[in-house]
Amino acid sequence: MASSKGPNQKIRYRTCLRNTIYDALRNRAGWTETENDVDWDFVWADIPWMKEHFDSLRLEENQRVNHFRNHYELTRKDLMVKNLKRMKRQLEKEGKTSEASKYDFFPVTFILPNDYNIFVEEFKRQPNSTWIAKPIGKAQGRGIFLFNDLKDLREWKKANEQRNTQQYGKKEEEVEAYIAQRYIENPYLIGGKKFDLRIYALVTSYAPLTVWLYRSGFARFSNMRFSMLKDNLGDVAIHLTNVAIQKQAANYDKDQGCKWELKSMKLFLISKHGLEAANNLMHDIQMLILRSLLAVQKVMMNDKHCFELYGYDVMIDNDLKAWLIEVNASPSLTADTSQDYQLKVGMLDDMCDVVDMEKKLTGSENQVGGFDLIYNNGPVQKVRPVGVPSLLGCSFDRKSAKKANAQKAKEK
């Protein structure tokens, strides 16, 4: 986590983005921007940059980059499901049936076109169910559609094969892969509208696994009232909460946005279901995140120069069960409102404190800003209020936390 830089040395950062990460980096004392592709201390890279540069770099002791080499083992939709299923099978094989049974937080999923015939068999067993199809490598809701009739999928499959063959000369087995997931038809609704949660987890190492969870986050709402009527299955504004899609809705309010801070969401749940139920849900989400990271720990290429800020998308159903929808390696850092801006800039500043380019941390911290250390080669036992198994969604004072860490650094 620490670099060879000292607390009084300049940190040279590089990023091609001009959103909240840029503001967070340039506002840090002693940090200065560089355009150099090689001579930097800290780089916030996008995925294309990683593909072009990472394998050709010989990183120095002081350099840090914001992705692991094969981050896609968790962040590509098909590989995420493959690794979760593999982890569950391995636990069952080892006789750890209780822990294996807890890997029930992702919907039934098939990879198309490879699993097409198996999927058809499953579909026929429950012919009235609704499924959602997603391309494995796209984001912001692009290419997603819902269906409850096999003919819709057959038409997609045929059109997809023809399009890829015509445009790219690909064979059938090489066409763009999709996942087909059992659609969550009973989402928890607020004001009749669907939402999902964006939660941030920071991994600073996979060997040993070291995980920090950010207390804040937000709910992303649809602007339309939820409906499972067949005529509405094609309306992505009802079923997808991606901001890129919701912005296109006629009733979208750019000043208010479509997000609700996680702390406010938790308070709402407490008012409706009680403190224990809300706290248990937050703990379920924390464990869902941790178990997904444990599922990829052994296949991830650990590198002491790398860290990763994951954006987890989690949905809640009306039984207060948490479902993992997907994990993002490049969560959107564009701010839609002033509140969104403050949350993201503050979170990214705290992230830089955890990565600790300046070598200020003592190594004994279990909270840095809004980040709580939840796993460090094993679960972290932290003093919490009675009945609060997770600090996710709890209040925190960033200024006080930073001041306390600064004081520890002076005493180091």
mmCIF file of C-alpha atoms in Angstrom:
data_model
loop_
_atom_site.group_PDB
_atom_site.id
_atom_site.type_symbol
_atom_site.label_atom_id
_atom_site.label_comp_id
_atom_site.label_asym_id
_atom_site.label_seq_id
_atom_site.Cartn_x
_atom_site.Cartn_y
_atom_site.Cartn_z
ATOM 1 C CA MET A 1 0.000 0.000 0.000
ATOM 2 C CA ALA A 2 2.874 2.393 0.656
ATOM 3 C CA SER A 3 5.311 3.662 -1.956
ATOM 4 C CA SER A 4 8.910 4.811 -1.733
ATOM 5 C CA LYS A 5 7.801 8.439 -1.916
ATOM 6 C CA GLY A 6 8.125 10.464 1.264
ATOM 7 C CA PRO A 7 5.542 12.838 2.706
ATOM 8 C CA ASN A 8 7.290 15.945 1.344
ATOM 9 C CA GLN A 9 7.966 14.748 -2.189
ATOM 10 C CA LYS A 10 5.889 15.667 -5.249
ATOM 11 C CA ILE A 11 3.556 12.987 -6.597
ATOM 12 C CA ARG A 12 3.260 13.033 -10.374
ATOM 13 C CA TYR A 13 -0.140 11.839 -11.568
ATOM 14 C CA ARG A 14 -1.507 11.121 -15.007
ATOM 15 C CA THR A 15 -5.111 10.744 -16.152
ATOM 16 C CA CYS A 16 -6.890 11.290 -19.454
ATOM 17 C CA LEU A 17 -10.221 11.873 -17.685
ATOM 18 C CA ARG A 18 -11.589 15.310 -16.888
ATOM 19 C CA ASN A 19 -14.229 14.617 -14.279
ATOM 20 C CA THR A 20 -14.245 14.074 -10.518
ATOM 21 C CA ILE A 21 -11.048 11.983 -10.510
ATOM 22 C CA TYR A 22 -9.180 14.845 -12.160
ATOM 23 C CA ASP A 23 -10.469 17.312 -9.590
ATOM 24 C CA ALA A 24 -9.669 14.965 -6.706
ATOM 25 C CA LEU A 25 -6.092 14.468 -7.910
ATOM 26 C CA ARG A 26 -5.297 18.090 -8.709
ATOM 27 C CA ASN A 27 -6.690 19.229 -5.343
ATOM 28 C CA ARG A 28 -4.278 17.045 -3.388
ATOM 29 C CA ALA A 29 -1.401 18.935 -1.812
ATOM 30 C CA GLY A 30 1.935 18.097 -3.408
ATOM 31 C CA TRP A 31 0.432 16.349 -6.455
ATOM 32 C CA THR A 32 1.266 17.608 -9.931
ATOM 33 C CA GLU A 33 -0.001 16.508 -13.337
ATOM 34 C CA THR A 34 2.176 14.964 -16.019
ATOM 35 C CA GLU A 35 1.411 13.990 -19.619
ATOM 36 C CA ASN A 36 4.240 11.466 -19.778
ATOM 37 C CA ASP A 37 3.139 7.887 -20.529
ATOM 38 C CA VAL A 38 6.036 6.390 -18.567
ATOM 39 C CA ASP A 39 7.424 8.894 -16.058
ATOM 40 C CA TRP A 40 4.684 9.117 -13.428
ATOM 41 C CA ASP A 41 3.972 7.958 -9.889
ATOM 42 C CA PHE A 42 0.209 7.490 -10.034
ATOM 43 C CA VAL A 43 -1.892 6.822 -13.107
ATOM 44 C CA TRP A 44 -5.676 6.673 -13.307
ATOM 45 C CA ALA A 45 -6.036 4.698 -16.519
ATOM 46 C CA ASP A 46 -9.004 3.676 -18.595
ATOM 47 C CA ILE A 47 -9.257 0.152 -20.007
ATOM 48 C CA PRO A 48 -7.920 1.041 -23.508
ATOM 49 C CA TRP A 49 -4.797 2.569 -21.899
ATOM 50 C CA MET A 50 -4.257 -0.607 -19.877
ATOM 51 C CA LYS A 51 -4.475 -2.763 -22.997
ATOM 52 C CA GLU A 52 -2.060 -0.549 -24.894
ATOM 53 C CA HIS A 53 0.559 0.192 -22.237
ATOM 54 C CA PHE A 54 0.459 -2.026 -19.163
ATOM 55 C CA ASP A 55 2.195 -5.144 -20.475
ATOM 56 C CA SER A 56 5.029 -3.102 -21.953
ATOM 57 C CA LEU A 57 5.765 -1.192 -18.745
ATOM 58 C CA ARG A 58 8.365 -2.075 -16.177
ATOM 59 C CA LEU A 59 6.968 -0.392 -13.119
ATOM 60 C CA GLU A 60 9.206 1.194 -10.524
ATOM 61 C CA GLU A 61 8.734 0.726 -6.796
ATOM 62 C CA ASN A 62 6.917 4.035 -6.391
ATOM 63 C CA GLN A 63 4.424 3.632 -9.263
ATOM 64 C CA ARG A 64 0.739 2.784 -8.811
ATOM 65 C CA VAL A 65 -1.941 2.050 -11.408
ATOM 66 C CA ASN A 66 -5.685 1.719 -10.833
ATOM 67 C CA HIS A 67 -6.336 -1.693 -12.429
ATOM 68 C CA PHE A 68 -5.126 -5.230 -11.969
ATOM 69 C CA ARG A 69 -3.939 -6.931 -15.127
ATOM 70 C CA ASN A 70 -6.926 -9.282 -15.457
ATOM 71 C CA HIS A 71 -9.559 -7.206 -13.687
ATOM 72 C CA TYR A 72 -12.096 -8.569 -16.179
ATOM 73 C CA GLU A 73 -12.304 -11.844 -14.230
ATOM 74 C CA LEU A 74 -14.714 -9.968 -11.977
ATOM 75 C CA THR A 75 -15.924 -7.110 -14.150
ATOM 76 C CA ARG A 76 -16.893 -8.938 -17.352
ATOM 77 C CA LYS A 77 -20.415 -10.211 -16.888
ATOM 78 C CA ASP A 78 -19.841 -13.766 -18.117
ATOM 79 C CA LEU A 79 -16.560 -14.282 -16.274
ATOM 80 C CA MET A 80 -17.997 -12.936 -13.044
ATOM 81 C CA VAL A 81 -20.760 -15.548 -13.138
ATOM 82 C CA LYS A 82 -18.327 -18.286 -14.162
ATOM 83 C CA ASN A 83 -16.070 -17.519 -11.192
ATOM 84 C CA LEU A 84 -18.972 -17.330 -8.736
ATOM 85 C CA LYS A 85 -20.289 -20.699 -9.928
ATOM 86 C CA ARG A 86 -16.800 -22.193 -9.744
ATOM 87 C CA MET A 87 -16.362 -20.944 -6.169
ATOM 88 C CA LYS A 88 -19.690 -22.453 -5.136
ATOM 89 C CA ARG A 89 -18.775 -25.826 -6.670
ATOM 90 C CA GLN A 90 -15.368 -25.773 -4.975
ATOM 91 C CA LEU A 91 -16.895 -25.086 -1.558
ATOM 92 C CA GLU A 92 -19.370 -27.927 -2.068
ATOM 93 C CA LYS A 93 -16.529 -30.239 -3.097
ATOM 94 C CA GLU A 94 -14.659 -29.331 0.101
ATOM 95 C CA GLY A 95 -17.726 -30.120 2.190
ATOM 96 C CA LYS A 96 -18.342 -26.484 3.087
ATOM 97 C CA THR A 97 -21.997 -26.684 2.178
ATOM 98 C CA SER A 98 -23.093 -23.903 4.523
ATOM 99 C CA GLU A 99 -20.746 -21.360 2.942
ATOM 100 C CA ALA A 100 -21.544 -22.652 -0.562
ATOM 101 C CA SER A 101 -25.246 -22.065 0.050
ATOM 102 C CA LYS A 102 -24.503 -18.382 0.665
ATOM 103 C CA TYR A 103 -23.414 -17.959 -2.965
ATOM 104 C CA ASP A 104 -27.055 -17.465 -3.891
ATOM 105 C CA PHE A 105 -26.838 -13.725 -4.503
ATOM 106 C CA PHE A 106 -26.697 -13.734 -8.315
ATOM 107 C CA PRO A 107 -29.589 -14.595 -10.643
ATOM 108 C CA VAL A 108 -29.705 -17.811 -12.690
ATOM 109 C CA THR A 109 -27.459 -16.999 -15.661
ATOM 110 C CA PHE A 110 -26.543 -18.569 -19.013
ATOM 111 C CA ILE A 111 -23.890 -17.466 -21.498
ATOM 112 C CA LEU A 112 -25.142 -17.152 -25.072
ATOM 113 C CA PRO A 113 -24.755 -18.451 -27.680
ATOM 114 C CA ASN A 114 -22.656 -21.240 -26.068
ATOM 115 C CA ASP A 115 -25.313 -22.229 -23.499
ATOM 116 C CA TYR A 116 -28.256 -21.628 -25.813
ATOM 117 C CA ASN A 117 -29.605 -25.195 -25.801
ATOM 118 C CA ILE A 118 -29.243 -25.521 -22.016
ATOM 119 C CA PHE A 119 -30.956 -22.179 -21.598
ATOM 120 C CA VAL A 120 -33.891 -23.250 -23.777
ATOM 121 C CA GLU A 121 -34.412 -26.289 -21.545
ATOM 122 C CA GLU A 122 -34.454 -24.073 -18.453
ATOM 123 C CA PHE A 123 -36.796 -21.591 -20.125
ATOM 124 C CA LYS A 124 -39.289 -24.312 -20.992
ATOM 125 C CA ARG A 125 -39.394 -25.454 -17.364
ATOM 126 C CA GLN A 126 -40.762 -22.013 -16.413
ATOM 127 C CA PRO A 127 -42.280 -20.674 -19.634
ATOM 128 C CA ASN A 128 -43.931 -17.632 -18.039
ATOM 129 C CA SER A 129 -40.763 -16.195 -16.534
ATOM 130 C CA THR A 130 -39.035 -13.054 -17.788
ATOM 131 C CA TRP A 131 -35.359 -12.920 -18.717
ATOM 132 C CA ILE A 132 -32.920 -10.097 -19.394
ATOM 133 C CA ALA A 133 -30.207 -10.346 -22.038
ATOM 134 C CA LYS A 134 -27.002 -8.296 -21.752
ATOM 135 C CA PRO A 135 -23.908 -8.079 -23.958
ATOM 136 C CA ILE A 136 -20.893 -9.141 -21.898
ATOM 137 C CA GLY A 137 -18.659 -6.220 -22.841
ATOM 138 C CA LYS A 138 -20.886 -3.159 -22.962
ATOM 139 C CA ALA A 139 -21.897 -0.623 -20.333
ATOM 140 C CA GLN A 140 -24.508 2.059 -19.626
ATOM 141 C CA GLY A 141 -27.375 -0.220 -20.622
ATOM 142 C CA ARG A 142 -26.358 -0.542 -24.269
ATOM 143 C CA GLY A 143 -27.675 -3.631 -26.045
ATOM 144 C CA ILE A 144 -29.845 -4.849 -23.144
ATOM 145 C CA PHE A 145 -33.352 -6.196 -23.718
ATOM 146 C CA LEU A 146 -36.013 -8.154 -21.827
ATOM 147 C CA PHE A 147 -37.999 -11.086 -23.179
ATOM 148 C CA ASN A 148 -40.499 -13.716 -22.043
ATOM 149 C CA ASP A 149 -40.984 -15.485 -25.360
ATOM 150 C CA LEU A 150 -38.379 -17.753 -26.955
ATOM 151 C CA LYS A 151 -39.143 -16.427 -30.409
ATOM 152 C CA ASP A 152 -37.782 -13.041 -29.319
ATOM 153 C CA LEU A 153 -34.478 -14.645 -28.393
ATOM 154 C CA ARG A 154 -34.385 -16.720 -31.584
ATOM 155 C CA GLU A 155 -34.882 -13.569 -33.639
ATOM 156 C CA TRP A 156 -32.101 -11.838 -31.700
ATOM 157 C CA LYS A 157 -29.776 -14.824 -32.135
ATOM 158 C CA LYS A 158 -30.356 -14.963 -35.881
ATOM 159 C CA ALA A 159 -29.974 -11.202 -36.335
ATOM 160 C CA ASN A 160 -26.860 -11.137 -34.155
ATOM 161 C CA GLU A 161 -25.189 -13.929 -36.129
ATOM 162 C CA GLN A 162 -26.019 -12.311 -39.458
ATOM 163 C CA ARG A 163 -24.857 -8.868 -38.325
ATOM 164 C CA ASN A 164 -21.523 -10.125 -37.042
ATOM 165 C CA THR A 165 -20.906 -12.322 -40.074
ATOM 166 C CA GLN A 166 -21.668 -9.489 -42.485
ATOM 167 C CA GLN A 167 -19.676 -6.826 -40.625
ATOM 168 C CA TYR A 168 -16.752 -8.780 -39.261
ATOM 169 C CA GLY A 169 -16.736 -12.089 -41.120
ATOM 170 C CA LYS A 170 -17.126 -13.961 -37.827
ATOM 171 C CA LYS A 171 -18.305 -17.506 -37.575
ATOM 172 C CA GLU A 172 -21.356 -18.403 -35.505
ATOM 173 C CA GLU A 173 -19.335 -19.458 -32.470
ATOM 174 C CA GLU A 174 -17.465 -16.121 -32.510
ATOM 175 C CA VAL A 175 -20.453 -13.781 -32.517
ATOM 176 C CA GLU A 176 -20.876 -11.268 -29.716
ATOM 177 C CA ALA A 177 -21.567 -13.077 -26.467
ATOM 178 C CA TYR A 178 -24.495 -12.219 -24.220
ATOM 179 C CA ILE A 179 -25.658 -13.414 -20.858
ATOM 180 C CA ALA A 180 -29.293 -14.328 -20.258
ATOM 181 C CA GLN A 181 -30.315 -13.801 -16.653
ATOM 182 C CA ARG A 182 -33.521 -14.568 -14.799
ATOM 183 C CA TYR A 183 -35.073 -11.126 -14.402
ATOM 184 C CA ILE A 184 -35.838 -9.983 -10.865
ATOM 185 C CA GLU A 185 -39.567 -9.440 -11.246
ATOM 186 C CA ASN A 186 -40.184 -8.337 -7.662
ATOM 187 C CA PRO A 187 -37.766 -5.447 -7.091
ATOM 188 C CA TYR A 188 -38.141 -3.306 -4.000
ATOM 189 C CA LEU A 189 -39.962 -0.154 -5.111
ATOM 190 C CA ILE A 190 -40.001 3.329 -3.652
ATOM 191 C CA GLY A 191 -42.747 5.580 -4.972
ATOM 192 C CA GLY A 192 -43.571 2.785 -7.412
ATOM 193 C CA LYS A 193 -40.132 3.089 -9.033
ATOM 194 C CA LYS A 194 -37.291 0.642 -9.401
ATOM 195 C CA PHE A 195 -33.749 1.397 -8.251
ATOM 196 C CA ASP A 196 -30.373 -0.228 -7.736
ATOM 197 C CA LEU A 197 -27.470 0.644 -5.452
ATOM 198 C CA ARG A 198 -23.956 1.716 -6.431
ATOM 199 C CA ILE A 199 -21.460 0.680 -3.751
ATOM 200 C CA TYR A 200 -17.683 1.286 -3.868
ATOM 201 C CA ALA A 201 -15.104 -1.293 -2.799
ATOM 202 C CA LEU A 202 -11.344 -0.716 -2.960
ATOM 203 C CA VAL A 203 -8.944 -3.644 -3.269
ATOM 204 C CA THR A 204 -5.305 -2.774 -2.567
ATOM 205 C CA SER A 205 -4.057 -6.362 -2.803
ATOM 206 C CA TYR A 206 -5.232 -9.844 -3.745
ATOM 207 C CA ALA A 207 -2.310 -11.564 -1.998
ATOM 208 C CA PRO A 208 -3.205 -11.166 0.763
ATOM 209 C CA LEU A 209 -6.722 -10.037 -0.071
ATOM 210 C CA THR A 210 -7.183 -6.532 1.349
ATOM 211 C CA VAL A 211 -10.585 -4.895 0.965
ATOM 212 C CA TRP A 212 -11.833 -1.448 1.944
ATOM 213 C CA LEU A 213 -15.550 -0.639 1.731
ATOM 214 C CA TYR A 214 -16.826 2.913 1.353
ATOM 215 C CA ARG A 215 -19.632 3.828 3.729
ATOM 216 C CA SER A 216 -21.463 6.027 1.275
ATOM 217 C CA GLY A 217 -22.891 5.348 -2.168
ATOM 218 C CA PHE A 218 -26.197 6.002 -3.826
ATOM 219 C CA ALA A 219 -29.394 4.546 -5.205
ATOM 220 C CA ARG A 220 -30.113 5.113 -8.917
ATOM 221 C CA PHE A 221 -33.810 5.419 -9.705
ATOM 222 C CA SER A 222 -35.897 4.946 -12.798
ATOM 223 C CA ASN A 223 -38.031 7.961 -13.729
ATOM 224 C CA MET A 224 -40.920 5.668 -14.680
ATOM 225 C CA ARG A 225 -43.232 3.622 -12.486
ATOM 226 C CA PHE A 226 -42.348 -0.061 -12.545
ATOM 227 C CA SER A 227 -44.508 -2.460 -14.532
ATOM 228 C CA MET A 228 -44.206 -6.087 -15.586
ATOM 229 C CA LEU A 229 -46.886 -5.789 -18.273
ATOM 230 C CA LYS A 230 -45.724 -7.401 -21.500
ATOM 231 C CA ASP A 231 -46.322 -4.195 -23.446
ATOM 232 C CA ASN A 232 -43.769 -2.466 -21.195
ATOM 233 C CA LEU A 233 -40.959 -5.020 -21.439
ATOM 234 C CA GLY A 234 -39.360 -3.059 -24.257
ATOM 235 C CA ASP A 235 -39.288 0.211 -22.308
ATOM 236 C CA VAL A 236 -35.747 0.362 -20.948
ATOM 237 C CA ALA A 237 -36.542 3.536 -18.979
ATOM 238 C CA ILE A 238 -38.799 1.414 -16.741
ATOM 239 C CA HIS A 239 -36.462 -1.524 -16.266
ATOM 240 C CA LEU A 240 -32.922 -0.106 -16.399
ATOM 241 C CA THR A 241 -31.670 2.410 -13.861
ATOM 242 C CA ASN A 242 -28.513 3.450 -15.748
ATOM 243 C CA VAL A 243 -28.159 7.232 -15.611
ATOM 244 C CA ALA A 244 -27.237 7.313 -19.307
ATOM 245 C CA ILE A 245 -30.686 5.880 -20.074
ATOM 246 C CA GLN A 246 -32.654 7.840 -17.489
ATOM 247 C CA LYS A 247 -31.248 11.112 -18.827
ATOM 248 C CA GLN A 248 -33.108 10.449 -22.069
ATOM 249 C CA ALA A 249 -36.496 10.288 -20.322
ATOM 250 C CA ALA A 250 -38.844 13.202 -20.993
ATOM 251 C CA ASN A 251 -39.435 13.786 -17.267
ATOM 252 C CA TYR A 252 -35.748 13.716 -16.243
ATOM 253 C CA ASP A 253 -34.849 16.628 -13.935
ATOM 254 C CA LYS A 254 -31.181 17.504 -14.474
ATOM 255 C CA ASP A 255 -31.069 19.606 -11.303
ATOM 256 C CA GLN A 256 -32.435 16.859 -9.047
ATOM 257 C CA GLY A 257 -30.943 13.931 -10.969
ATOM 258 C CA CYS A 258 -32.145 10.404 -10.231
ATOM 259 C CA LYS A 259 -29.927 9.453 -7.292
ATOM 260 C CA TRP A 260 -30.454 9.166 -3.557
ATOM 261 C CA GLU A 261 -27.597 9.000 -1.073
ATOM 262 C CA LEU A 262 -27.123 5.604 0.577
ATOM 263 C CA LYS A 263 -27.443 7.044 4.074
ATOM 264 C CA SER A 264 -30.880 8.456 3.211
ATOM 265 C CA MET A 265 -31.868 5.137 1.669
ATOM 266 C CA LYS A 266 -30.885 3.297 4.841
ATOM 267 C CA LEU A 267 -32.878 5.729 6.998
ATOM 268 C CA PHE A 268 -35.899 5.123 4.776
ATOM 269 C CA LEU A 269 -35.522 1.356 5.175
ATOM 270 C CA ILE A 270 -35.236 1.757 8.949
ATOM 271 C CA SER A 271 -38.477 3.736 8.994
ATOM 272 C CA LYS A 272 -40.266 1.039 6.987
ATOM 273 C CA HIS A 273 -38.747 -2.194 8.279
ATOM 274 C CA GLY A 274 -36.919 -1.372 11.488
ATOM 275 C CA LEU A 275 -33.258 -0.958 12.450
ATOM 276 C CA GLU A 276 -32.389 -4.667 12.562
ATOM 277 C CA ALA A 277 -33.715 -5.420 9.080
ATOM 278 C CA ALA A 278 -31.913 -2.420 7.560
ATOM 279 C CA ASN A 279 -28.631 -3.297 9.290
ATOM 280 C CA ASN A 280 -28.888 -6.935 8.220
ATOM 281 C CA LEU A 281 -29.431 -5.855 4.609
ATOM 282 C CA MET A 282 -26.310 -3.669 4.692
ATOM 283 C CA HIS A 283 -24.338 -6.591 6.125
ATOM 284 C CA ASP A 284 -25.691 -8.900 3.400
ATOM 285 C CA ILE A 285 -24.444 -6.430 0.787
ATOM 286 C CA GLN A 286 -21.038 -6.254 2.457
ATOM 287 C CA MET A 287 -20.756 -10.048 2.504
ATOM 288 C CA LEU A 288 -21.942 -10.283 -1.100
ATOM 289 C CA ILE A 289 -19.086 -7.978 -2.109
ATOM 290 C CA LEU A 290 -16.547 -9.878 -0.033
ATOM 291 C CA ARG A 291 -17.614 -13.289 -1.323
ATOM 292 C CA SER A 292 -17.379 -12.101 -4.932
ATOM 293 C CA LEU A 293 -13.801 -10.953 -4.304
ATOM 294 C CA LEU A 294 -12.896 -14.239 -2.624
ATOM 295 C CA ALA A 295 -14.271 -16.014 -5.706
ATOM 296 C CA VAL A 296 -11.691 -14.342 -7.967
ATOM 297 C CA GLN A 297 -8.797 -14.045 -5.526
ATOM 298 C CA LYS A 298 -6.912 -17.088 -6.798
ATOM 299 C CA VAL A 299 -7.308 -16.247 -10.504
ATOM 300 C CA MET A 300 -6.449 -12.560 -10.184
ATOM 301 C CA MET A 301 -2.877 -11.591 -11.120
ATOM 302 C CA ASN A 302 -1.750 -9.755 -8.020
ATOM 303 C CA ASP A 303 0.734 -6.929 -8.496
ATOM 304 C CA LYS A 304 1.968 -4.667 -5.713
ATOM 305 C CA HIS A 305 1.759 -1.713 -8.116
ATOM 306 C CA CYS A 306 -1.973 -2.201 -8.701
ATOM 307 C CA PHE A 307 -5.166 -1.370 -6.876
ATOM 308 C CA GLU A 308 -8.784 -1.340 -8.034
ATOM 309 C CA LEU A 309 -11.814 0.746 -7.178
ATOM 310 C CA TYR A 310 -14.850 -1.388 -8.040
ATOM 311 C CA GLY A 311 -18.341 -0.031 -8.564
ATOM 312 C CA TYR A 312 -20.805 -2.694 -7.403
ATOM 313 C CA ASP A 313 -24.368 -2.637 -8.722
ATOM 314 C CA VAL A 314 -26.721 -4.284 -6.240
ATOM 315 C CA MET A 315 -30.485 -4.700 -6.410
ATOM 316 C CA ILE A 316 -32.895 -5.332 -3.542
ATOM 317 C CA ASP A 317 -36.087 -7.333 -3.966
ATOM 318 C CA ASN A 318 -39.287 -6.900 -1.973
ATOM 319 C CA ASP A 319 -38.132 -9.593 0.466
ATOM 320 C CA LEU A 320 -35.087 -7.404 1.283
ATOM 321 C CA LYS A 321 -32.750 -9.850 -0.428
ATOM 322 C CA ALA A 322 -29.655 -8.329 -2.047
ATOM 323 C CA TRP A 323 -28.732 -9.396 -5.595
ATOM 324 C CA LEU A 324 -25.416 -8.763 -7.335
ATOM 325 C CA ILE A 325 -26.136 -7.400 -10.813
ATOM 326 C CA GLU A 326 -22.629 -6.579 -12.002
ATOM 327 C CA VAL A 327 -19.246 -5.153 -10.998
ATOM 328 C CA ASN A 328 -17.662 -2.224 -12.822
ATOM 329 C CA ALA A 329 -13.899 -1.770 -13.244
ATOM 330 C CA SER A 330 -14.434 1.790 -14.471
ATOM 331 C CA PRO A 331 -17.418 3.082 -12.488
ATOM 332 C CA SER A 332 -18.704 6.377 -13.815
ATOM 333 C CA LEU A 333 -16.996 9.311 -12.119
ATOM 334 C CA THR A 334 -19.022 11.963 -13.886
ATOM 335 C CA ALA A 335 -21.144 13.961 -11.448
ATOM 336 C CA ASP A 336 -24.770 14.764 -12.257
ATOM 337 C CA THR A 337 -25.532 17.067 -9.313
ATOM 338 C CA SER A 338 -23.568 19.014 -6.698
ATOM 339 C CA GLN A 339 -24.299 16.314 -4.112
ATOM 340 C CA ASP A 340 -23.062 13.637 -6.521
ATOM 341 C CA TYR A 341 -19.917 15.700 -7.112
ATOM 342 C CA GLN A 342 -19.156 16.064 -3.403
ATOM 343 C CA LEU A 343 -19.666 12.343 -2.805
ATOM 344 C CA LYS A 344 -17.375 11.240 -5.641
ATOM 345 C CA VAL A 345 -14.596 13.775 -5.098
ATOM 346 C CA GLY A 346 -14.571 12.988 -1.374
ATOM 347 C CA MET A 347 -14.556 9.237 -2.007
ATOM 348 C CA LEU A 348 -11.697 9.519 -4.515
ATOM 349 C CA ASP A 349 -9.677 11.702 -2.150
ATOM 350 C CA ASP A 350 -10.152 9.089 0.589
ATOM 351 C CA MET A 351 -9.133 6.403 -1.898
ATOM 352 C CA CYS A 352 -5.836 8.219 -2.518
ATOM 353 C CA ASP A 353 -5.287 8.377 1.235
ATOM 354 C CA VAL A 354 -5.693 4.592 1.425
ATOM 355 C CA VAL A 355 -3.332 3.979 -1.514
ATOM 356 C CA ASP A 356 -0.929 6.205 0.441
ATOM 357 C CA MET A 357 1.556 7.454 -2.123
ATOM 358 C CA GLU A 358 3.028 9.787 0.508
ATOM 359 C CA LYS A 359 3.693 7.023 3.073
ATOM 360 C CA LYS A 360 1.657 8.757 5.773
ATOM 361 C CA LEU A 361 -0.232 5.748 7.111
ATOM 362 C CA THR A 362 1.043 3.651 9.987
ATOM 363 C CA GLY A 363 -0.404 0.399 8.637
ATOM 364 C CA SER A 364 -2.639 -0.091 11.670
ATOM 365 C CA GLU A 365 -5.579 1.973 10.354
ATOM 366 C CA ASN A 366 -8.948 0.289 9.924
ATOM 367 C CA GLN A 367 -10.697 3.482 8.799
ATOM 368 C CA VAL A 368 -9.408 6.087 6.359
ATOM 369 C CA GLY A 369 -11.952 8.783 5.602
ATOM 370 C CA GLY A 370 -15.123 6.996 4.535
ATOM 371 C CA PHE A 371 -13.323 3.712 3.808
ATOM 372 C CA ASP A 372 -13.481 0.899 6.363
ATOM 373 C CA LEU A 373 -11.047 -1.999 6.209
ATOM 374 C CA ILE A 374 -13.302 -5.067 6.154
ATOM 375 C CA TYR A 375 -10.851 -7.795 5.112
ATOM 376 C CA ASN A 376 -7.086 -8.111 5.530
ATOM 377 C CA ASN A 377 -6.134 -11.733 4.903
ATOM 378 C CA GLY A 378 -9.235 -12.464 6.961
ATOM 379 C CA PRO A 379 -12.260 -10.573 8.309
ATOM 380 C CA VAL A 380 -11.362 -7.426 10.229
ATOM 381 C CA GLN A 381 -12.890 -7.294 13.682
ATOM 382 C CA LYS A 382 -13.840 -3.670 14.232
ATOM 383 C CA VAL A 383 -15.519 -2.000 17.180
ATOM 384 C CA ARG A 384 -19.060 -1.074 16.105
ATOM 385 C CA PRO A 385 -22.252 -0.028 17.840
ATOM 386 C CA VAL A 386 -24.237 -2.994 19.169
ATOM 387 C CA GLY A 387 -26.445 -4.507 16.447
ATOM 388 C CA VAL A 388 -24.555 -2.859 13.562
ATOM 389 C CA PRO A 389 -22.787 -5.683 11.659
ATOM 390 C CA SER A 390 -21.737 -3.362 8.807
ATOM 391 C CA LEU A 391 -20.929 0.355 8.682
ATOM 392 C CA LEU A 392 -22.235 0.571 5.122
ATOM 393 C CA GLY A 393 -24.721 3.428 4.934
ATOM 394 C CA CYS A 394 -23.634 4.874 8.284
ATOM 395 C CA SER A 395 -22.747 8.532 8.811
ATOM 396 C CA PHE A 396 -19.125 9.653 8.967
ATOM 397 C CA ASP A 397 -17.251 12.930 9.241
ATOM 398 C CA ARG A 398 -14.554 13.037 6.560
ATOM 399 C CA LYS A 399 -12.780 16.051 8.042
ATOM 400 C CA SER A 400 -12.547 14.508 11.491
ATOM 401 C CA ALA A 401 -11.368 11.185 10.062
ATOM 402 C CA LYS A 402 -8.673 12.887 7.970
ATOM 403 C CA LYS A 403 -7.560 14.935 10.966
ATOM 404 C CA ALA A 404 -7.261 11.792 13.096
ATOM 405 C CA ASN A 405 -5.196 10.047 10.423
ATOM 406 C CA ALA A 406 -2.970 13.107 10.064
ATOM 407 C CA GLN A 407 -2.354 13.078 13.804
ATOM 408 C CA LYS A 408 -1.356 9.413 13.677
ATOM 409 C CA ALA A 409 1.024 10.210 10.830
ATOM 410 C CA LYS A 410 2.761 12.850 12.961
ATOM 411 C CA GLU A 411 3.178 10.342 15.768
ATOM 412 C CA LYS A 412 4.521 7.691 13.387
#
